[in-house]
Amino acid sequence: MTELNGTVSTSFEPVRDAVEDQLRRGAEVGLSLVVDVDGQQVVNLWGGHRDAARTRLWHRDTITNVWSVTKTVTGLAALLLVDAGELDVHAPVARYWPEFAANGKRHIEVRHLLSHTSGVSGLDHPARLEDLYDVRAAAARMASQAPWWEPGSASGYHVLNYGHLIGELVYRLTGLSLRDFTHRHIVRPLGADFQIGLCEADLERVADVIVPAPGFDPSALDHDTVAYKTFTGPSFSAGAANTPAWRAADLGAANAHGNALSVAEILAPIARGGDSARGRLLKPDTIGLIFDEQSRGTDLVNGLHLRWGIGYALPDRRTLPWIPDGRIAFWGGWGGSMAIMDLDRRVTISYVMNNMGADILGSERAAAYVNAVYRALGAGAPS
């Protein structure tokens, strides 16, 4: 039996049981899971292995690529600027980034970037993954493009460029890269072990992502669709996350490294009305913006039926029936990692793992853990 470490409050023992079951069945390789209830960590678990061969243990300080959970922190960076009165979500992007007005984009608002409805969900061809590593140059290319669909009319998931778009706004307003801004104003003040752009000194404690087979092949998509343009603008594979170039880049959409504890430390203030153990992070009115629904329907890129607020997805039982209704903001990372902020219950759930599942969003493992958490809360399982 693979050892599972950490602490669990008595009423949350069924959550530990759910994790142990996934480890025992081999579905889980290495993971961390945290549940914060109004500032108290009622679950803080980690265990398993860092590698597919199961030869290197997953330790308390093990970190891994969290994929699009990165976007939850990038969205928070934007909200900090809103909170400070420096950024207006209803203002045109071009107010802060004049070049973005090119090719019919002058009326696109900041909220459209934050809700994946801007019409700019990737790079026009030709595009290579390496193009995204030069963040400012890639953002300039996005600013020069025409939108791929009518902005604001539907969501089209900004798979790899979400951080470029929000990051450029951060840069224009503060002079800091997204990586530096999040470190200075989020990670360091909250004492979280989280990095957009991995420091070389931390490589030795990273768990490689374990890539599902077969991989996603965008060539099978209709070449005239927004989905094809996005997934080939540029094309990429999950294995890229294990390369030095990916790890070192400033990709605010997908390459942050952390664990469940650091994700919870960063996001729990949202569930707690803006409060953190180290002081107020956001005003309640700013948090309220998250729940201003921007789109509802089938996403043009990932094909999921989604509800987007400002910066975060909102509950949609058609896609994830195990997330209940209410004032909940969430998003997940490719392969199954999840971050859920439940404001009604002042609860944050964060789950990070290395063995990627085949689902676009969430996984059977994530569902099992979240259901166990809600049962322990006395709320009943969502599904």
PDB file of N, CA, C and O in Angstrom, residues 173-225:
ATOM      1  N   LEU A 173       0.003  48.154 -16.797  1.00  0.00           N
ATOM      2  CA  LEU A 173      -0.412  48.907 -15.622  1.00  0.00           C
ATOM      3  C   LEU A 173       0.665  49.002 -14.549  1.00  0.00           C
ATOM      4  O   LEU A 173       0.698  49.977 -13.781  1.00  0.00           O
ATOM      5  N   THR A 174       1.533  47.998 -14.470  1.00  0.00           N
ATOM      6  CA  THR A 174       2.487  47.938 -13.348  1.00  0.00           C
ATOM      7  C   THR A 174       3.948  47.930 -13.762  1.00  0.00           C
ATOM      8  O   THR A 174       4.822  48.161 -12.921  1.00  0.00           O
ATOM      9  N   GLY A 175       4.225  47.633 -15.033  1.00  0.00           N
ATOM     10  CA  GLY A 175       5.608  47.478 -15.467  1.00  0.00           C
ATOM     11  C   GLY A 175       6.210  46.154 -15.076  1.00  0.00           C
ATOM     12  O   GLY A 175       7.395  45.901 -15.339  1.00  0.00           O
ATOM     13  N   LEU A 176       5.410  45.267 -14.460  1.00  0.00           N
ATOM     14  CA  LEU A 176       5.890  43.959 -14.034  1.00  0.00           C
ATOM     15  C   LEU A 176       5.352  42.871 -14.947  1.00  0.00           C
ATOM     16  O   LEU A 176       4.207  42.943 -15.413  1.00  0.00           O
ATOM     17  N   SER A 177       6.158  41.851 -15.177  1.00  0.00           N
ATOM     18  CA  SER A 177       5.645  40.672 -15.872  1.00  0.00           C
ATOM     19  C   SER A 177       4.611  39.996 -14.990  1.00  0.00           C
ATOM     20  O   SER A 177       4.554  40.224 -13.770  1.00  0.00           O
ATOM     21  N   LEU A 178       3.779  39.165 -15.585  1.00  0.00           N
ATOM     22  CA  LEU A 178       2.789  38.434 -14.802  1.00  0.00           C
ATOM     23  C   LEU A 178       3.483  37.591 -13.731  1.00  0.00           C
ATOM     24  O   LEU A 178       3.036  37.541 -12.583  1.00  0.00           O
ATOM     25  N   ARG A 179       4.566  36.942 -14.113  1.00  0.00           N
ATOM     26  CA  ARG A 179       5.313  36.121 -13.153  1.00  0.00           C
ATOM     27  C   ARG A 179       5.758  36.956 -11.954  1.00  0.00           C
ATOM     28  O   ARG A 179       5.558  36.563 -10.799  1.00  0.00           O
ATOM     29  N   ASP A 180       6.338  38.115 -12.212  1.00  0.00           N
ATOM     30  CA  ASP A 180       6.841  38.945 -11.113  1.00  0.00           C
ATOM     31  C   ASP A 180       5.706  39.550 -10.296  1.00  0.00           C
ATOM     32  O   ASP A 180       5.804  39.674  -9.068  1.00  0.00           O
ATOM     33  N   PHE A 181       4.624  39.926 -10.971  1.00  0.00           N
ATOM     34  CA  PHE A 181       3.494  40.513 -10.250  1.00  0.00           C
ATOM     35  C   PHE A 181       2.870  39.498  -9.300  1.00  0.00           C
ATOM     36  O   PHE A 181       2.583  39.819  -8.131  1.00  0.00           O
ATOM     37  N   THR A 182       2.630  38.278  -9.785  1.00  0.00           N
ATOM     38  CA  THR A 182       2.012  37.275  -8.925  1.00  0.00           C
ATOM     39  C   THR A 182       2.921  36.922  -7.759  1.00  0.00           C
ATOM     40  O   THR A 182       2.451  36.717  -6.630  1.00  0.00           O
ATOM     41  N   HIS A 183       4.224  36.877  -8.013  1.00  0.00           N
ATOM     42  CA  HIS A 183       5.144  36.563  -6.917  1.00  0.00           C
ATOM     43  C   HIS A 183       5.141  37.673  -5.868  1.00  0.00           C
ATOM     44  O   HIS A 183       5.063  37.399  -4.660  1.00  0.00           O
ATOM     45  N   ARG A 184       5.180  38.906  -6.325  1.00  0.00           N
ATOM     46  CA  ARG A 184       5.293  40.035  -5.400  1.00  0.00           C
ATOM     47  C   ARG A 184       4.002  40.316  -4.654  1.00  0.00           C
ATOM     48  O   ARG A 184       4.030  40.663  -3.459  1.00  0.00           O
ATOM     49  N   HIS A 185       2.856  40.169  -5.327  1.00  0.00           N
ATOM     50  CA  HIS A 185       1.593  40.616  -4.742  1.00  0.00           C
ATOM     51  C   HIS A 185       0.657  39.488  -4.307  1.00  0.00           C
ATOM     52  O   HIS A 185      -0.348  39.755  -3.639  1.00  0.00           O
ATOM     53  N   ILE A 186       0.969  38.250  -4.670  1.00  0.00           N
ATOM     54  CA  ILE A 186       0.114  37.129  -4.278  1.00  0.00           C
ATOM     55  C   ILE A 186       0.914  36.057  -3.537  1.00  0.00           C
ATOM     56  O   ILE A 186       0.643  35.755  -2.374  1.00  0.00           O
ATOM     57  N   VAL A 187       1.898  35.494  -4.211  1.00  0.00           N
ATOM     58  CA  VAL A 187       2.619  34.349  -3.659  1.00  0.00           C
ATOM     59  C   VAL A 187       3.389  34.706  -2.397  1.00  0.00           C
ATOM     60  O   VAL A 187       3.234  34.051  -1.349  1.00  0.00           O
ATOM     61  N   ARG A 188       4.200  35.742  -2.477  1.00  0.00           N
ATOM     62  CA  ARG A 188       5.022  36.100  -1.313  1.00  0.00           C
ATOM     63  C   ARG A 188       4.190  36.592  -0.133  1.00  0.00           C
ATOM     64  O   ARG A 188       4.403  36.132   1.007  1.00  0.00           O
ATOM     65  N   PRO A 189       3.201  37.486  -0.332  1.00  0.00           N
ATOM     66  CA  PRO A 189       2.395  37.917   0.816  1.00  0.00           C
ATOM     67  C   PRO A 189       1.634  36.782   1.494  1.00  0.00           C
ATOM     68  O   PRO A 189       1.409  36.821   2.704  1.00  0.00           O
ATOM     69  N   LEU A 190       1.220  35.771   0.709  1.00  0.00           N
ATOM     70  CA  LEU A 190       0.457  34.663   1.273  1.00  0.00           C
ATOM     71  C   LEU A 190       1.342  33.505   1.714  1.00  0.00           C
ATOM     72  O   LEU A 190       0.850  32.526   2.294  1.00  0.00           O
ATOM     73  N   GLY A 191       2.635  33.586   1.441  1.00  0.00           N
ATOM     74  CA  GLY A 191       3.563  32.535   1.850  1.00  0.00           C
ATOM     75  C   GLY A 191       3.339  31.221   1.132  1.00  0.00           C
ATOM     76  O   GLY A 191       3.544  30.142   1.707  1.00  0.00           O
ATOM     77  N   ALA A 192       2.923  31.280  -0.132  1.00  0.00           N
ATOM     78  CA  ALA A 192       2.576  30.079  -0.879  1.00  0.00           C
ATOM     79  C   ALA A 192       3.752  29.583  -1.724  1.00  0.00           C
ATOM     80  O   ALA A 192       4.542  30.377  -2.248  1.00  0.00           O
ATOM     81  N   ASP A 193       3.855  28.283  -1.860  1.00  0.00           N
ATOM     82  CA  ASP A 193       4.896  27.634  -2.657  1.00  0.00           C
ATOM     83  C   ASP A 193       4.359  27.432  -4.071  1.00  0.00           C
ATOM     84  O   ASP A 193       3.921  26.341  -4.442  1.00  0.00           O
ATOM     85  N   PHE A 194       4.388  28.485  -4.865  1.00  0.00           N
ATOM     86  CA  PHE A 194       3.732  28.484  -6.177  1.00  0.00           C
ATOM     87  C   PHE A 194       4.536  29.362  -7.106  1.00  0.00           C
ATOM     88  O   PHE A 194       4.923  30.472  -6.745  1.00  0.00           O
ATOM     89  N   GLN A 195       4.782  28.885  -8.334  1.00  0.00           N
ATOM     90  CA  GLN A 195       5.603  29.632  -9.270  1.00  0.00           C
ATOM     91  C   GLN A 195       5.020  29.570 -10.677  1.00  0.00           C
ATOM     92  O   GLN A 195       4.713  28.491 -11.174  1.00  0.00           O
ATOM     93  N   ILE A 196       4.862  30.714 -11.309  1.00  0.00           N
ATOM     94  CA  ILE A 196       4.664  30.766 -12.758  1.00  0.00           C
ATOM     95  C   ILE A 196       6.045  30.991 -13.339  1.00  0.00           C
ATOM     96  O   ILE A 196       6.635  32.053 -13.185  1.00  0.00           O
ATOM     97  N   GLY A 197       6.576  29.984 -14.000  1.00  0.00           N
ATOM     98  CA  GLY A 197       7.984  30.016 -14.411  1.00  0.00           C
ATOM     99  C   GLY A 197       8.825  29.443 -13.299  1.00  0.00           C
ATOM    100  O   GLY A 197       9.064  30.093 -12.287  1.00  0.00           O
ATOM    101  N   LEU A 198       9.254  28.219 -13.467  1.00  0.00           N
ATOM    102  CA  LEU A 198       9.910  27.470 -12.404  1.00  0.00           C
ATOM    103  C   LEU A 198      11.369  27.864 -12.242  1.00  0.00           C
ATOM    104  O   LEU A 198      12.108  27.973 -13.222  1.00  0.00           O
ATOM    105  N   CYS A 199      11.776  28.066 -10.997  1.00  0.00           N
ATOM    106  CA  CYS A 199      13.187  28.326 -10.698  1.00  0.00           C
ATOM    107  C   CYS A 199      13.988  27.032 -10.849  1.00  0.00           C
ATOM    108  O   CYS A 199      13.544  25.965 -10.410  1.00  0.00           O
ATOM    109  N   GLU A 200      15.158  27.135 -11.439  1.00  0.00           N
ATOM    110  CA  GLU A 200      15.979  25.956 -11.664  1.00  0.00           C
ATOM    111  C   GLU A 200      16.306  25.244 -10.358  1.00  0.00           C
ATOM    112  O   GLU A 200      16.407  24.007 -10.314  1.00  0.00           O
ATOM    113  N   ALA A 201      16.431  25.989  -9.270  1.00  0.00           N
ATOM    114  CA  ALA A 201      16.774  25.391  -7.988  1.00  0.00           C
ATOM    115  C   ALA A 201      15.701  24.445  -7.473  1.00  0.00           C
ATOM    116  O   ALA A 201      15.970  23.601  -6.606  1.00  0.00           O
ATOM    117  N   ASP A 202      14.485  24.546  -8.004  1.00  0.00           N
ATOM    118  CA  ASP A 202      13.386  23.713  -7.520  1.00  0.00           C
ATOM    119  C   ASP A 202      13.113  22.504  -8.395  1.00  0.00           C
ATOM    120  O   ASP A 202      12.190  21.725  -8.114  1.00  0.00           O
ATOM    121  N   LEU A 203      13.901  22.309  -9.426  1.00  0.00           N
ATOM    122  CA  LEU A 203      13.670  21.200 -10.343  1.00  0.00           C
ATOM    123  C   LEU A 203      13.711  19.841  -9.646  1.00  0.00           C
ATOM    124  O   LEU A 203      12.961  18.923 -10.002  1.00  0.00           O
ATOM    125  N   GLU A 204      14.554  19.717  -8.647  1.00  0.00           N
ATOM    126  CA  GLU A 204      14.749  18.413  -8.017  1.00  0.00           C
ATOM    127  C   GLU A 204      13.523  17.932  -7.247  1.00  0.00           C
ATOM    128  O   GLU A 204      13.418  16.746  -6.926  1.00  0.00           O
ATOM    129  N   ARG A 205      12.582  18.818  -6.945  1.00  0.00           N
ATOM    130  CA  ARG A 205      11.386  18.383  -6.212  1.00  0.00           C
ATOM    131  C   ARG A 205      10.132  18.379  -7.076  1.00  0.00           C
ATOM    132  O   ARG A 205       9.015  18.258  -6.564  1.00  0.00           O
ATOM    133  N   VAL A 206      10.305  18.482  -8.386  1.00  0.00           N
ATOM    134  CA  VAL A 206       9.177  18.479  -9.313  1.00  0.00           C
ATOM    135  C   VAL A 206       8.785  17.052  -9.688  1.00  0.00           C
ATOM    136  O   VAL A 206       9.642  16.218  -9.970  1.00  0.00           O
ATOM    137  N   ALA A 207       7.493  16.812  -9.701  1.00  0.00           N
ATOM    138  CA  ALA A 207       6.963  15.558 -10.241  1.00  0.00           C
ATOM    139  C   ALA A 207       6.585  15.790 -11.697  1.00  0.00           C
ATOM    140  O   ALA A 207       5.778  16.678 -12.000  1.00  0.00           O
ATOM    141  N   ASP A 208       7.178  15.027 -12.602  1.00  0.00           N
ATOM    142  CA  ASP A 208       6.792  15.109 -14.007  1.00  0.00           C
ATOM    143  C   ASP A 208       5.320  14.756 -14.168  1.00  0.00           C
ATOM    144  O   ASP A 208       4.782  13.926 -13.418  1.00  0.00           O
ATOM    145  N   VAL A 209       4.648  15.391 -15.138  1.00  0.00           N
ATOM    146  CA  VAL A 209       3.293  14.945 -15.450  1.00  0.00           C
ATOM    147  C   VAL A 209       3.383  13.631 -16.209  1.00  0.00           C
ATOM    148  O   VAL A 209       4.318  13.402 -16.998  1.00  0.00           O
ATOM    149  N   ILE A 210       2.450  12.754 -15.936  1.00  0.00           N
ATOM    150  CA  ILE A 210       2.381  11.449 -16.596  1.00  0.00           C
ATOM    151  C   ILE A 210       1.313  11.556 -17.671  1.00  0.00           C
ATOM    152  O   ILE A 210       0.129  11.746 -17.385  1.00  0.00           O
ATOM    153  N   VAL A 211       1.742  11.488 -18.903  1.00  0.00           N
ATOM    154  CA  VAL A 211       0.901  11.844 -20.048  1.00  0.00           C
ATOM    155  C   VAL A 211      -0.039  10.698 -20.400  1.00  0.00           C
ATOM    156  O   VAL A 211       0.385   9.547 -20.511  1.00  0.00           O
ATOM    157  N   PRO A 212      -1.336  10.992 -20.597  1.00  0.00           N
ATOM    158  CA  PRO A 212      -2.275   9.936 -20.995  1.00  0.00           C
ATOM    159  C   PRO A 212      -2.027   9.498 -22.434  1.00  0.00           C
ATOM    160  O   PRO A 212      -1.529  10.268 -23.252  1.00  0.00           O
ATOM    161  N   ALA A 213      -2.367   8.266 -22.733  1.00  0.00           N
ATOM    162  CA  ALA A 213      -2.242   7.754 -24.103  1.00  0.00           C
ATOM    163  C   ALA A 213      -3.611   7.239 -24.539  1.00  0.00           C
ATOM    164  O   ALA A 213      -4.322   6.597 -23.756  1.00  0.00           O
ATOM    165  N   PRO A 214      -4.021   7.486 -25.762  1.00  0.00           N
ATOM    166  CA  PRO A 214      -3.316   8.297 -26.749  1.00  0.00           C
ATOM    167  C   PRO A 214      -3.492   9.789 -26.477  1.00  0.00           C
ATOM    168  O   PRO A 214      -4.436  10.186 -25.805  1.00  0.00           O
ATOM    169  N   GLY A 215      -2.574  10.578 -27.013  1.00  0.00           N
ATOM    170  CA  GLY A 215      -2.662  12.021 -26.829  1.00  0.00           C
ATOM    171  C   GLY A 215      -3.725  12.644 -27.732  1.00  0.00           C
ATOM    172  O   GLY A 215      -4.237  12.014 -28.663  1.00  0.00           O
ATOM    173  N   PHE A 216      -4.037  13.894 -27.445  1.00  0.00           N
ATOM    174  CA  PHE A 216      -5.029  14.621 -28.230  1.00  0.00           C
ATOM    175  C   PHE A 216      -4.444  14.996 -29.589  1.00  0.00           C
ATOM    176  O   PHE A 216      -3.326  15.515 -29.672  1.00  0.00           O
ATOM    177  N   ASP A 217      -5.207  14.738 -30.657  1.00  0.00           N
ATOM    178  CA  ASP A 217      -4.752  15.027 -32.016  1.00  0.00           C
ATOM    179  C   ASP A 217      -5.670  16.078 -32.643  1.00  0.00           C
ATOM    180  O   ASP A 217      -6.778  15.761 -33.090  1.00  0.00           O
ATOM    181  N   PRO A 218      -5.243  17.352 -32.687  1.00  0.00           N
ATOM    182  CA  PRO A 218      -6.114  18.398 -33.228  1.00  0.00           C
ATOM    183  C   PRO A 218      -6.351  18.289 -34.722  1.00  0.00           C
ATOM    184  O   PRO A 218      -7.285  18.896 -35.247  1.00  0.00           O
ATOM    185  N   SER A 219      -5.526  17.507 -35.430  1.00  0.00           N
ATOM    186  CA  SER A 219      -5.695  17.411 -36.885  1.00  0.00           C
ATOM    187  C   SER A 219      -7.035  16.774 -37.254  1.00  0.00           C
ATOM    188  O   SER A 219      -7.502  16.922 -38.386  1.00  0.00           O
ATOM    189  N   ALA A 220      -7.654  16.072 -36.301  1.00  0.00           N
ATOM    190  CA  ALA A 220      -8.941  15.432 -36.573  1.00  0.00           C
ATOM    191  C   ALA A 220     -10.092  16.428 -36.561  1.00  0.00           C
ATOM    192  O   ALA A 220     -11.208  16.105 -37.000  1.00  0.00           O
ATOM    193  N   LEU A 221      -9.843  17.644 -36.086  1.00  0.00           N
ATOM    194  CA  LEU A 221     -10.888  18.658 -36.014  1.00  0.00           C
ATOM    195  C   LEU A 221     -11.142  19.280 -37.382  1.00  0.00           C
ATOM    196  O   LEU A 221     -10.266  19.301 -38.244  1.00  0.00           O
ATOM    197  N   ASP A 222     -12.349  19.788 -37.569  1.00  0.00           N
ATOM    198  CA  ASP A 222     -12.673  20.549 -38.773  1.00  0.00           C
ATOM    199  C   ASP A 222     -11.778  21.785 -38.822  1.00  0.00           C
ATOM    200  O   ASP A 222     -11.755  22.587 -37.886  1.00  0.00           O
ATOM    201  N   HIS A 223     -11.032  21.932 -39.902  1.00  0.00           N
ATOM    202  CA  HIS A 223     -10.030  22.991 -39.988  1.00  0.00           C
ATOM    203  C   HIS A 223     -10.627  24.397 -40.059  1.00  0.00           C
ATOM    204  O   HIS A 223      -9.905  25.379 -39.916  1.00  0.00           O
ATOM    205  N   ASP A 224     -11.920  24.502 -40.259  1.00  0.00           N
ATOM    206  CA  ASP A 224     -12.548  25.808 -40.315  1.00  0.00           C
ATOM    207  C   ASP A 224     -13.078  26.278 -38.965  1.00  0.00           C
ATOM    208  O   ASP A 224     -13.634  27.371 -38.864  1.00  0.00           O
ATOM    209  N   THR A 225     -12.908  25.458 -37.945  1.00  0.00           N
ATOM    210  CA  THR A 225     -13.487  25.778 -36.644  1.00  0.00           C
ATOM    211  C   THR A 225     -12.535  26.579 -35.768  1.00  0.00           C
ATOM    212  O   THR A 225     -11.308  26.553 -35.940  1.00  0.00           O
TER     213      THR A 225
END
